[in-house]
PDB file of C-alpha atoms in Angstrom:
ATOM      1  CA  MET A 848     -23.926 -14.491  57.393  1.00  0.00           C
ATOM      2  CA  HIS A 849     -20.234 -14.314  58.414  1.00  0.00           C
ATOM      3  CA  GLY A 850     -19.893 -17.873  56.971  1.00  0.00           C
ATOM      4  CA  ALA A 851     -21.176 -17.031  53.657  1.00  0.00           C
ATOM      5  CA  PHE A 852     -18.818 -14.049  53.673  1.00  0.00           C
ATOM      6  CA  LEU A 853     -15.955 -16.351  54.155  1.00  0.00           C
ATOM      7  CA  ALA A 854     -16.995 -18.595  51.758  1.00  0.00           C
ATOM      8  CA  SER A 855     -17.375 -15.955  48.987  1.00  0.00           C
ATOM      9  CA  GLU A 856     -14.048 -14.505  50.065  1.00  0.00           C
ATOM     10  CA  ARG A 857     -12.319 -18.014  49.607  1.00  0.00           C
ATOM     11  CA  ILE A 858     -13.865 -18.358  46.028  1.00  0.00           C
ATOM     12  CA  LEU A 859     -12.659 -14.849  45.032  1.00  0.00           C
ATOM     13  CA  GLN A 860      -9.402 -15.561  46.546  1.00  0.00           C
ATOM     14  CA  SER A 861      -9.176 -18.872  44.533  1.00  0.00           C
ATOM     15  CA  LEU A 862     -10.204 -17.234  41.315  1.00  0.00           C
ATOM     16  CA  ILE A 863      -7.462 -14.558  41.768  1.00  0.00           C
ATOM     17  CA  GLN A 864      -5.065 -17.272  42.460  1.00  0.00           C
ATOM     18  CA  GLN A 865      -5.885 -19.045  39.255  1.00  0.00           C
ATOM     19  CA  ILE A 866      -5.622 -15.858  37.054  1.00  0.00           C
ATOM     20  CA  VAL A 867      -2.225 -15.129  38.560  1.00  0.00           C
ATOM     21  CA  SER A 868      -1.006 -18.691  37.865  1.00  0.00           C
ATOM     22  CA  GLY A 869      -2.454 -18.566  34.497  1.00  0.00           C
ATOM     23  CA  ILE A 870      -0.531 -15.155  33.641  1.00  0.00           C
ATOM     24  CA  GLY A 871       2.664 -17.000  34.710  1.00  0.00           C
ATOM     25  CA  SER A 872       1.983 -19.887  32.264  1.00  0.00           C
ATOM     26  CA  GLY A 873       0.833 -17.660  29.543  1.00  0.00           C
ATOM     27  CA  MET A 874       3.728 -15.777  29.488  1.00  0.00           C
ATOM     28  CA  VAL A 875       5.628 -19.047  28.568  1.00  0.00           C
ATOM     29  CA  PHE A 876       3.328 -19.514  25.728  1.00  0.00           C
ATOM     30  CA  ALA A 877       3.769 -15.834  24.682  1.00  0.00           C
ATOM     31  CA  SER A 878       7.510 -16.142  24.552  1.00  0.00           C
ATOM     32  CA  LEU A 879       7.217 -18.990  21.846  1.00  0.00           C
ATOM     33  CA  ALA A 880       4.313 -17.191  20.268  1.00  0.00           C
ATOM     34  CA  LEU A 881       6.496 -14.327  19.855  1.00  0.00           C
ATOM     35  CA  ALA A 882       9.020 -16.415  17.795  1.00  0.00           C
ATOM     36  CA  LEU A 883       6.057 -17.689  15.739  1.00  0.00           C
ATOM     37  CA  VAL A 884       5.155 -14.215  14.771  1.00  0.00           C
ATOM     38  CA  LEU A 885       8.637 -13.294  13.767  1.00  0.00           C
ATOM     39  CA  ILE A 886       8.729 -16.020  11.139  1.00  0.00           C
ATOM     40  CA  TYR A 887       5.159 -15.075   9.964  1.00  0.00           C
ATOM     41  CA  ARG A 888       6.243 -11.472   9.636  1.00  0.00           C
ATOM     42  CA  ALA A 889       9.192 -12.521   7.512  1.00  0.00           C
ATOM     43  CA  MET A 890       7.605 -14.873   5.069  1.00  0.00           C
ATOM     44  CA  ASP A 891       3.873 -15.297   5.907  1.00  0.00           C
ATOM     45  CA  ILE A 892       4.065 -18.901   7.029  1.00  0.00           C
ATOM     46  CA  ALA A 893       3.643 -20.584  10.119  1.00  0.00           C
ATOM     47  CA  ASN A 894       6.833 -22.409  11.364  1.00  0.00           C
ATOM     48  CA  PHE A 895       5.909 -25.774  12.564  1.00  0.00           C
ATOM     49  CA  ALA A 896       9.465 -26.496  13.622  1.00  0.00           C
ATOM     50  CA  GLN A 897       9.550 -23.632  15.967  1.00  0.00           C
ATOM     51  CA  GLY A 898       9.045 -25.647  19.169  1.00  0.00           C
ATOM     52  CA  GLU A 899      11.818 -28.150  18.038  1.00  0.00           C
ATOM     53  CA  MET A 900      14.145 -25.343  17.345  1.00  0.00           C
ATOM     54  CA  ALA A 901      13.412 -23.810  20.739  1.00  0.00           C
ATOM     55  CA  MET A 902      14.104 -27.219  22.252  1.00  0.00           C
ATOM     56  CA  PHE A 903      17.278 -27.791  20.361  1.00  0.00           C
ATOM     57  CA  GLY A 904      18.579 -24.417  21.660  1.00  0.00           C
ATOM     58  CA  THR A 905      17.771 -25.370  25.290  1.00  0.00           C
ATOM     59  CA  PHE A 906      19.672 -28.653  24.875  1.00  0.00           C
ATOM     60  CA  ILE A 907      22.665 -26.344  23.700  1.00  0.00           C
ATOM     61  CA  ALA A 908      22.274 -24.527  26.888  1.00  0.00           C
ATOM     62  CA  TYR A 909      21.868 -27.540  28.983  1.00  0.00           C
ATOM     63  CA  ALA A 910      25.241 -28.934  27.434  1.00  0.00           C
ATOM     64  CA  LEU A 911      27.061 -25.662  28.084  1.00  0.00           C
ATOM     65  CA  ILE A 912      25.941 -25.667  31.705  1.00  0.00           C
ATOM     66  CA  THR A 913      26.512 -29.430  32.515  1.00  0.00           C
ATOM     67  CA  GLY A 914      29.034 -30.467  30.225  1.00  0.00           C
ATOM     68  CA  ASP A 915      26.786 -33.100  28.953  1.00  0.00           C
ATOM     69  CA  PHE A 916      27.087 -32.978  25.084  1.00  0.00           C
ATOM     70  CA  GLY A 917      25.757 -36.444  24.581  1.00  0.00           C
ATOM     71  CA  VAL A 918      27.204 -38.547  21.713  1.00  0.00           C
ATOM     72  CA  LEU A 919      28.838 -35.528  20.400  1.00  0.00           C
ATOM     73  CA  GLY A 920      30.890 -35.349  23.858  1.00  0.00           C
ATOM     74  CA  THR A 921      32.076 -38.816  23.414  1.00  0.00           C
ATOM     75  CA  LYS A 922      33.599 -37.816  20.056  1.00  0.00           C
ATOM     76  CA  LEU A 923      34.944 -34.617  21.333  1.00  0.00           C
ATOM     77  CA  ALA A 924      36.078 -35.398  24.992  1.00  0.00           C
ATOM     78  CA  PHE A 925      37.275 -31.719  25.530  1.00  0.00           C
ATOM     79  CA  LEU A 926      33.756 -30.582  25.381  1.00  0.00           C
ATOM     80  CA  THR A 927      32.818 -32.271  28.548  1.00  0.00           C
ATOM     81  CA  GLY A 928      35.091 -29.937  30.534  1.00  0.00           C
ATOM     82  CA  ILE A 929      32.835 -27.091  29.762  1.00  0.00           C
ATOM     83  CA  HIS A 930      30.766 -25.852  32.758  1.00  0.00           C
ATOM     84  CA  LEU A 931      29.432 -22.289  32.296  1.00  0.00           C
ATOM     85  CA  ASN A 932      27.405 -20.100  34.509  1.00  0.00           C
ATOM     86  CA  PHE A 933      23.675 -20.272  33.554  1.00  0.00           C
ATOM     87  CA  TRP A 934      23.569 -16.557  32.274  1.00  0.00           C
ATOM     88  CA  ILE A 935      26.533 -17.098  30.044  1.00  0.00           C
ATOM     89  CA  ALA A 936      25.226 -20.269  28.700  1.00  0.00           C
ATOM     90  CA  PHE A 937      21.918 -18.507  28.212  1.00  0.00           C
ATOM     91  CA  VAL A 938      23.540 -15.704  25.971  1.00  0.00           C
ATOM     92  CA  LEU A 939      25.805 -18.315  24.119  1.00  0.00           C
ATOM     93  CA  ALA A 940      22.731 -20.701  23.407  1.00  0.00           C
ATOM     94  CA  VAL A 941      20.731 -17.518  22.103  1.00  0.00           C
ATOM     95  CA  LEU A 942      23.598 -16.525  19.821  1.00  0.00           C
ATOM     96  CA  ILE A 943      24.036 -20.130  18.542  1.00  0.00           C
ATOM     97  CA  SER A 944      20.340 -20.389  17.979  1.00  0.00           C
ATOM     98  CA  PHE A 945      20.340 -17.403  15.960  1.00  0.00           C
ATOM     99  CA  ALA A 946      23.136 -18.745  13.897  1.00  0.00           C
ATOM    100  CA  ILE A 947      21.127 -22.081  13.432  1.00  0.00           C
ATOM    101  CA  GLY A 948      18.182 -20.058  12.290  1.00  0.00           C
ATOM    102  CA  VAL A 949      20.077 -18.177   9.720  1.00  0.00           C
ATOM    103  CA  ILE A 950      21.871 -21.314   8.520  1.00  0.00           C
ATOM    104  CA  VAL A 951      18.301 -23.140   8.431  1.00  0.00           C
ATOM    105  CA  GLU A 952      17.009 -20.316   6.198  1.00  0.00           C
ATOM    106  CA  ARG A 953      20.093 -20.317   3.927  1.00  0.00           C
ATOM    107  CA  VAL A 954      20.290 -24.068   3.445  1.00  0.00           C
ATOM    108  CA  VAL A 955      16.710 -25.436   3.735  1.00  0.00           C
ATOM    109  CA  ILE A 956      14.273 -22.591   3.194  1.00  0.00           C
ATOM    110  CA  ARG A 957      15.891 -20.491   0.497  1.00  0.00           C
ATOM    111  CA  PRO A 958      15.728 -23.361  -2.361  1.00  0.00           C
ATOM    112  CA  PHE A 959      12.004 -23.234  -1.768  1.00  0.00           C
ATOM    113  CA  GLU A 960      11.653 -19.373  -1.728  1.00  0.00           C
ATOM    114  CA  GLY A 961       8.696 -18.497  -3.960  1.00  0.00           C
ATOM    115  CA  SER A 962       7.218 -22.053  -3.743  1.00  0.00           C
ATOM    116  CA  PRO A 963       3.543 -22.703  -2.928  1.00  0.00           C
ATOM    117  CA  LEU A 964       2.632 -22.327   0.716  1.00  0.00           C
ATOM    118  CA  LEU A 965       1.873 -26.086   1.063  1.00  0.00           C
ATOM    119  CA  THR A 966       5.464 -26.790  -0.005  1.00  0.00           C
ATOM    120  CA  LEU A 967       6.988 -24.436   2.588  1.00  0.00           C
ATOM    121  CA  VAL A 968       4.636 -25.874   5.404  1.00  0.00           C
ATOM    122  CA  ILE A 969       5.859 -29.438   4.587  1.00  0.00           C
ATOM    123  CA  VAL A 970       9.623 -28.312   4.673  1.00  0.00           C
ATOM    124  CA  THR A 971       8.826 -26.780   8.262  1.00  0.00           C
ATOM    125  CA  LEU A 972       7.269 -30.164   9.284  1.00  0.00           C
ATOM    126  CA  GLY A 973      10.550 -31.939   7.975  1.00  0.00           C
ATOM    127  CA  LEU A 974      12.563 -29.700   9.953  1.00  0.00           C
ATOM    128  CA  LEU A 975      10.600 -30.617  13.017  1.00  0.00           C
ATOM    129  CA  PHE A 976      11.426 -34.216  12.688  1.00  0.00           C
ATOM    130  CA  ILE A 977      14.995 -33.338  11.851  1.00  0.00           C
ATOM    131  CA  PHE A 978      15.678 -31.220  15.119  1.00  0.00           C
ATOM    132  CA  ASN A 979      13.557 -33.771  17.234  1.00  0.00           C
ATOM    133  CA  GLY A 980      15.507 -36.759  15.687  1.00  0.00           C
ATOM    134  CA  THR A 981      19.027 -35.073  16.064  1.00  0.00           C
ATOM    135  CA  ALA A 982      18.348 -34.050  19.711  1.00  0.00           C
ATOM    136  CA  GLY A 983      17.001 -37.659  20.532  1.00  0.00           C
ATOM    137  CA  PHE A 984      19.996 -39.167  18.724  1.00  0.00           C
ATOM    138  CA  ASN A 985      22.518 -37.093  20.639  1.00  0.00           C
ATOM    139  CA  TRP A 986      20.882 -36.795  24.175  1.00  0.00           C
ATOM    140  CA  GLY A 987      18.600 -39.613  24.125  1.00  0.00           C
ATOM    141  CA  TYR A 988      14.736 -39.635  24.791  1.00  0.00           C
ATOM    142  CA  VAL A 989      15.007 -39.334  28.512  1.00  0.00           C
ATOM    143  CA  PHE A 990      14.005 -36.548  30.846  1.00  0.00           C
ATOM    144  CA  LYS A 991      16.641 -34.219  32.191  1.00  0.00           C
ATOM    145  CA  THR A 992      16.623 -31.674  34.814  1.00  0.00           C
ATOM    146  CA  PHE A 993      17.170 -28.117  33.662  1.00  0.00           C
ATOM    147  CA  TYR A 994      18.412 -25.730  36.303  1.00  0.00           C
ATOM    148  CA  SER A 995      16.169 -22.690  36.919  1.00  0.00           C
ATOM    149  CA  PRO A 996      18.058 -19.303  37.682  1.00  0.00           C
ATOM    150  CA  PHE A 997      14.918 -18.183  39.554  1.00  0.00           C
ATOM    151  CA  PRO A 998      14.081 -19.107  43.248  1.00  0.00           C
ATOM    152  CA  GLN A 999      11.390 -21.925  43.598  1.00  0.00           C
ATOM    153  CA  ASP A1000       9.492 -20.192  46.467  1.00  0.00           C
ATOM    154  CA  SER A1001       6.678 -17.718  46.277  1.00  0.00           C
ATOM    155  CA  TYR A1002       5.510 -14.277  47.675  1.00  0.00           C
ATOM    156  CA  ASN A1003       2.343 -14.289  49.811  1.00  0.00           C
ATOM    157  CA  VAL A1004       0.203 -11.307  48.953  1.00  0.00           C
ATOM    158  CA  GLY A1005      -2.842 -11.337  50.913  1.00  0.00           C
ATOM    159  CA  GLY A1006      -3.248 -14.946  50.564  1.00  0.00           C
ATOM    160  CA  ILE A1007      -2.426 -15.037  47.006  1.00  0.00           C
ATOM    161  CA  PHE A1008       0.766 -17.076  46.146  1.00  0.00           C
ATOM    162  CA  ILE A1009       2.934 -15.354  43.296  1.00  0.00           C
ATOM    163  CA  GLY A1010       5.768 -17.695  42.393  1.00  0.00           C
ATOM    164  CA  LYS A1011       9.265 -15.964  41.966  1.00  0.00           C
ATOM    165  CA  GLN A1012       9.948 -18.229  39.040  1.00  0.00           C
ATOM    166  CA  ASP A1013       6.771 -16.833  37.456  1.00  0.00           C
ATOM    167  CA  LEU A1014       7.796 -13.338  38.004  1.00  0.00           C
ATOM    168  CA  GLY A1015      11.095 -14.101  36.517  1.00  0.00           C
ATOM    169  CA  ILE A1016       9.549 -15.560  33.409  1.00  0.00           C
ATOM    170  CA  ILE A1017       7.264 -12.523  33.085  1.00  0.00           C
ATOM    171  CA  ALA A1018      10.330 -10.186  33.220  1.00  0.00           C
ATOM    172  CA  VAL A1019      12.406 -11.970  30.849  1.00  0.00           C
ATOM    173  CA  THR A1020       9.437 -12.174  28.291  1.00  0.00           C
ATOM    174  CA  LEU A1021       8.744  -8.632  28.651  1.00  0.00           C
ATOM    175  CA  VAL A1022      12.392  -7.701  28.265  1.00  0.00           C
ATOM    176  CA  VAL A1023      12.483  -9.681  25.031  1.00  0.00           C
ATOM    177  CA  LEU A1024       9.346  -8.072  23.792  1.00  0.00           C
ATOM    178  CA  ALA A1025      10.728  -4.633  24.536  1.00  0.00           C
ATOM    179  CA  ILE A1026      13.911  -5.571  22.590  1.00  0.00           C
ATOM    180  CA  VAL A1027      12.009  -6.967  19.487  1.00  0.00           C
ATOM    181  CA  PHE A1028       9.750  -4.067  19.671  1.00  0.00           C
ATOM    182  CA  ALA A1029      12.505  -1.387  19.602  1.00  0.00           C
ATOM    183  CA  PHE A1030      14.512  -3.306  17.162  1.00  0.00           C
ATOM    184  CA  PHE A1031      11.709  -3.275  14.525  1.00  0.00           C
ATOM    185  CA  ARG A1032      10.650   0.379  15.342  1.00  0.00           C
ATOM    186  CA  PHE A1033      13.887   2.267  15.882  1.00  0.00           C
ATOM    187  CA  THR A1034      16.663   0.448  13.961  1.00  0.00           C
ATOM    188  CA  LYS A1035      17.416   0.675  10.273  1.00  0.00           C
ATOM    189  CA  LEU A1036      17.935  -3.097  10.043  1.00  0.00           C
ATOM    190  CA  GLY A1037      14.538  -3.758  11.771  1.00  0.00           C
ATOM    191  CA  LEU A1038      12.802  -1.165   9.269  1.00  0.00           C
ATOM    192  CA  ALA A1039      14.441  -2.900   6.488  1.00  0.00           C
ATOM    193  CA  MET A1040      13.113  -6.455   7.611  1.00  0.00           C
ATOM    194  CA  ARG A1041       9.785  -5.055   7.971  1.00  0.00           C
ATOM    195  CA  ALA A1042       9.762  -3.286   4.349  1.00  0.00           C
ATOM    196  CA  ALA A1043      11.149  -6.693   3.041  1.00  0.00           C
ATOM    197  CA  ALA A1044       8.345  -8.592   4.564  1.00  0.00           C
ATOM    198  CA  LEU A1045       5.494  -6.232   3.763  1.00  0.00           C
ATOM    199  CA  TYR A1046       6.628  -4.833   0.274  1.00  0.00           C
ATOM    200  CA  PRO A1047       9.261  -7.305  -1.150  1.00  0.00           C
ATOM    201  CA  GLU A1048       9.254  -6.038  -4.707  1.00  0.00           C
ATOM    202  CA  ALA A1049       9.554  -2.352  -3.715  1.00  0.00           C
ATOM    203  CA  SER A1050      12.369  -3.218  -1.105  1.00  0.00           C
ATOM    204  CA  ARG A1051      14.484  -4.726  -3.911  1.00  0.00           C
ATOM    205  CA  LEU A1052      13.910  -1.736  -6.058  1.00  0.00           C
ATOM    206  CA  LEU A1053      15.143   0.322  -3.161  1.00  0.00           C
ATOM    207  CA  GLY A1054      18.405  -1.772  -2.686  1.00  0.00           C
ATOM    208  CA  VAL A1055      17.111  -3.919   0.241  1.00  0.00           C
ATOM    209  CA  ARG A1056      18.720  -7.423   0.266  1.00  0.00           C
ATOM    210  CA  THR A1057      15.227  -9.173   0.943  1.00  0.00           C
ATOM    211  CA  SER A1058      16.929 -12.784   1.076  1.00  0.00           C
ATOM    212  CA  THR A1059      19.149 -11.371   3.656  1.00  0.00           C
ATOM    213  CA  MET A1060      16.393  -9.847   5.702  1.00  0.00           C
ATOM    214  CA  LEU A1061      14.513 -13.206   5.514  1.00  0.00           C
ATOM    215  CA  ALA A1062      17.551 -15.093   6.904  1.00  0.00           C
ATOM    216  CA  MET A1063      17.814 -12.589   9.808  1.00  0.00           C
ATOM    217  CA  GLY A1064      14.101 -13.030  10.554  1.00  0.00           C
ATOM    218  CA  TRP A1065      14.721 -16.887  10.855  1.00  0.00           C
ATOM    219  CA  GLY A1066      17.765 -16.059  13.047  1.00  0.00           C
ATOM    220  CA  LEU A1067      15.743 -13.872  15.448  1.00  0.00           C
ATOM    221  CA  ALA A1068      12.997 -16.426  15.703  1.00  0.00           C
ATOM    222  CA  GLY A1069      15.629 -19.074  16.372  1.00  0.00           C
ATOM    223  CA  ALA A1070      16.974 -16.769  19.273  1.00  0.00           C
ATOM    224  CA  VAL A1071      13.852 -15.862  20.715  1.00  0.00           C
ATOM    225  CA  GLY A1072      12.508 -19.479  20.657  1.00  0.00           C
ATOM    226  CA  ALA A1073      15.535 -20.601  22.659  1.00  0.00           C
ATOM    227  CA  VAL A1074      14.739 -18.016  25.242  1.00  0.00           C
ATOM    228  CA  SER A1075      11.397 -19.606  25.370  1.00  0.00           C
ATOM    229  CA  GLY A1076      12.730 -23.104  25.549  1.00  0.00           C
ATOM    230  CA  MET A1077      15.116 -22.162  28.487  1.00  0.00           C
ATOM    231  CA  LEU A1078      12.232 -20.652  30.439  1.00  0.00           C
ATOM    232  CA  ILE A1079       9.928 -23.641  29.892  1.00  0.00           C
ATOM    233  CA  ALA A1080      12.493 -26.439  30.550  1.00  0.00           C
ATOM    234  CA  PRO A1081      12.812 -26.198  34.350  1.00  0.00           C
ATOM    235  CA  ILE A1082       9.020 -26.498  34.550  1.00  0.00           C
ATOM    236  CA  VAL A1083       8.269 -29.361  32.129  1.00  0.00           C
ATOM    237  CA  PHE A1084      11.810 -31.049  32.311  1.00  0.00           C
ATOM    238  CA  LEU A1085      13.987 -31.066  29.250  1.00  0.00           C
ATOM    239  CA  ASP A1086      13.537 -33.855  26.603  1.00  0.00           C
ATOM    240  CA  PRO A1087      13.259 -33.915  22.678  1.00  0.00           C
ATOM    241  CA  GLY A1088       9.343 -33.635  22.870  1.00  0.00           C
ATOM    242  CA  MET A1089       9.146 -30.987  25.701  1.00  0.00           C
ATOM    243  CA  MET A1090       7.778 -28.263  23.209  1.00  0.00           C
ATOM    244  CA  GLN A1091       5.197 -30.189  21.345  1.00  0.00           C
ATOM    245  CA  ALA A1092       2.185 -29.439  23.425  1.00  0.00           C
ATOM    246  CA  VAL A1093       3.497 -25.847  24.140  1.00  0.00           C
ATOM    247  CA  LEU A1094       3.715 -25.123  20.577  1.00  0.00           C
ATOM    248  CA  LEU A1095       0.069 -25.681  20.203  1.00  0.00           C
ATOM    249  CA  PHE A1096      -0.682 -23.381  23.059  1.00  0.00           C
ATOM    250  CA  ALA A1097       1.745 -20.776  21.280  1.00  0.00           C
ATOM    251  CA  PHE A1098      -0.022 -21.010  18.117  1.00  0.00           C
ATOM    252  CA  ALA A1099      -3.331 -20.398  19.782  1.00  0.00           C
ATOM    253  CA  ALA A1100      -1.885 -17.455  21.537  1.00  0.00           C
ATOM    254  CA  ALA A1101      -0.321 -16.088  18.263  1.00  0.00           C
ATOM    255  CA  VAL A1102      -3.636 -16.573  16.380  1.00  0.00           C
ATOM    256  CA  LEU A1103      -5.734 -14.992  19.213  1.00  0.00           C
ATOM    257  CA  GLY A1104      -3.553 -12.001  19.499  1.00  0.00           C
ATOM    258  CA  GLY A1105      -2.693 -11.433  15.824  1.00  0.00           C
ATOM    259  CA  ILE A1106      -0.305 -13.524  14.042  1.00  0.00           C
ATOM    260  CA  GLU A1107       1.405 -10.403  12.809  1.00  0.00           C
ATOM    261  CA  SER A1108       1.778  -8.528  16.086  1.00  0.00           C
ATOM    262  CA  PRO A1109       4.550  -9.104  18.764  1.00  0.00           C
ATOM    263  CA  ILE A1110       2.362  -7.484  21.298  1.00  0.00           C
ATOM    264  CA  GLY A1111      -0.514  -9.531  20.372  1.00  0.00           C
ATOM    265  CA  ALA A1112       1.471 -12.617  20.957  1.00  0.00           C
ATOM    266  CA  VAL A1113       1.908 -11.554  24.582  1.00  0.00           C
ATOM    267  CA  VAL A1114      -1.709 -10.582  25.012  1.00  0.00           C
ATOM    268  CA  GLY A1115      -2.763 -13.801  23.387  1.00  0.00           C
ATOM    269  CA  GLY A1116      -0.407 -15.735  25.482  1.00  0.00           C
ATOM    270  CA  VAL A1117      -1.504 -14.437  28.628  1.00  0.00           C
ATOM    271  CA  THR A1118      -5.246 -14.903  27.661  1.00  0.00           C
ATOM    272  CA  ILE A1119      -4.636 -18.667  26.725  1.00  0.00           C
ATOM    273  CA  GLY A1120      -2.768 -19.187  30.039  1.00  0.00           C
ATOM    274  CA  VAL A1121      -5.676 -17.723  32.045  1.00  0.00           C
ATOM    275  CA  LEU A1122      -8.299 -19.665  30.129  1.00  0.00           C
ATOM    276  CA  LEU A1123      -6.420 -22.912  30.762  1.00  0.00           C
ATOM    277  CA  ALA A1124      -5.860 -22.185  34.444  1.00  0.00           C
ATOM    278  CA  LEU A1125      -9.701 -21.425  34.855  1.00  0.00           C
ATOM    279  CA  ALA A1126     -10.880 -24.411  32.837  1.00  0.00           C
ATOM    280  CA  GLY A1127      -8.528 -26.642  34.734  1.00  0.00           C
ATOM    281  CA  THR A1128     -10.008 -25.762  37.951  1.00  0.00           C
ATOM    282  CA  TYR A1129     -13.615 -24.957  37.498  1.00  0.00           C
ATOM    283  CA  VAL A1130     -14.463 -27.032  34.415  1.00  0.00           C
ATOM    284  CA  PRO A1131     -15.090 -30.890  35.418  1.00  0.00           C
ATOM    285  CA  GLY A1132     -12.088 -32.842  33.854  1.00  0.00           C
ATOM    286  CA  GLY A1133     -10.700 -29.439  32.809  1.00  0.00           C
ATOM    287  CA  GLN A1134      -7.079 -30.693  32.890  1.00  0.00           C
ATOM    288  CA  ASN A1135      -7.996 -33.071  30.056  1.00  0.00           C
ATOM    289  CA  LEU A1136      -9.506 -30.473  28.024  1.00  0.00           C
ATOM    290  CA  ARG A1137      -6.422 -28.185  27.589  1.00  0.00           C
ATOM    291  CA  THR A1138      -5.533 -29.359  24.092  1.00  0.00           C
ATOM    292  CA  PRO A1139      -9.252 -29.087  22.579  1.00  0.00           C
ATOM    293  CA  LEU A1140      -9.588 -25.808  24.352  1.00  0.00           C
ATOM    294  CA  ALA A1141      -6.532 -24.489  22.392  1.00  0.00           C
ATOM    295  CA  LEU A1142      -7.901 -25.873  19.118  1.00  0.00           C
ATOM    296  CA  VAL A1143     -11.376 -24.290  19.870  1.00  0.00           C
ATOM    297  CA  VAL A1144      -9.969 -20.871  20.409  1.00  0.00           C
ATOM    298  CA  ILE A1145      -8.027 -21.165  17.209  1.00  0.00           C
ATOM    299  CA  VAL A1146     -11.054 -22.193  15.344  1.00  0.00           C
ATOM    300  CA  ILE A1147     -13.285 -19.548  16.739  1.00  0.00           C
ATOM    301  CA  VAL A1148     -10.796 -16.711  16.057  1.00  0.00           C
ATOM    302  CA  LEU A1149     -10.172 -17.746  12.711  1.00  0.00           C
ATOM    303  CA  LEU A1150     -14.071 -17.859  11.978  1.00  0.00           C
ATOM    304  CA  VAL A1151     -14.784 -14.653  13.789  1.00  0.00           C
ATOM    305  CA  ARG A1152     -11.737 -12.556  13.498  1.00  0.00           C
ATOM    306  CA  PRO A1153      -8.886 -13.947  11.469  1.00  0.00           C
ATOM    307  CA  ALA A1154      -6.668 -10.969  12.114  1.00  0.00           C
ATOM    308  CA  GLY A1155      -6.777 -11.539  15.871  1.00  0.00           C
ATOM    309  CA  LEU A1156      -7.014  -9.038  18.629  1.00  0.00           C
ATOM    310  CA  LEU A1157      -4.340  -6.766  17.614  1.00  0.00           C
ATOM    311  CA  GLY A1158      -3.812  -7.787  14.077  1.00  0.00           C
ATOM    312  CA  ARG A1159      -4.379  -5.603  10.988  1.00  0.00           C
ATOM    313  CA  VAL A1160      -7.696  -6.182   9.298  1.00  0.00           C
ATOM    314  CA  GLU A1161      -7.426  -6.001   5.620  1.00  0.00           C
ATOM    315  CA  ALA A1162     -10.113  -4.226   3.771  1.00  0.00           C
ATOM    316  CA  ARG A1163     -10.659  -4.975   0.111  1.00  0.00           C
ATOM    317  CA  ARG A1164     -12.790  -3.019  -2.257  1.00  0.00           C
ATOM    318  CA  VAL A1165     -15.167  -5.206  -4.319  1.00  0.00           C
TER     319      VAL A1165
END
């Protein structure tokens, strides 16, 4: 009897451990899903280059911290003398990524404004290869170690190990979510961006510069994506392809939570993270089923509830 109780206790403890670990990895997916949501709210398309933009922002932070500017550093030798504190580099990388997002919208996206959806999707796919190729050319297609500002040990709470790095990722993601929510809810600029995305024609009549709001949306997505990349890089190592698998999980998170809902992105990310953790532990060969599972989630949600868990369901009168 006592042995059966201990066995059930171990099973429950293992289940809770996997859920806790899944929440930590899910917050990583949520941070990138949040950037996807920002682009979708701005122009109703999925940005397939979001992961590569996040990767590029992470390389910028890496260069600012280590002084390794790759090929650019060999041309501009003074750059190699830059060695910044992590959090200073973090802020600068976010600001630079915001500027890159704005420039991408002004230079690449704006000429196709009003084009068919397929055209815009192809443009974002082209951006994916541009960012990936630029990073690979400058830094090489090799793994690099990215410093984590969070301790690598864990807290032991009743036999459940909670990683300090996971707690740091959760905290940063929640802070970013709170900032995005407050920005769109309580600031004039945020309200103007929401209006420009939902009612572009009416917004123009009211004097809102919708093209500027669109550029701001891309800039914010670039900044949030850079945060995501810097959270992920210490876990998976830094290289030009590091965000490609993560992007799929982020898409699944955004679709599940509601592609227009920032809070839904976090809920979806945590759900996907927990599902992957449970599947990897309790399903035979589950570690090899992570990508198919994400695709299955996307298909099921699009068939059953296209708006996602927290998205708005549009009702049309026939």
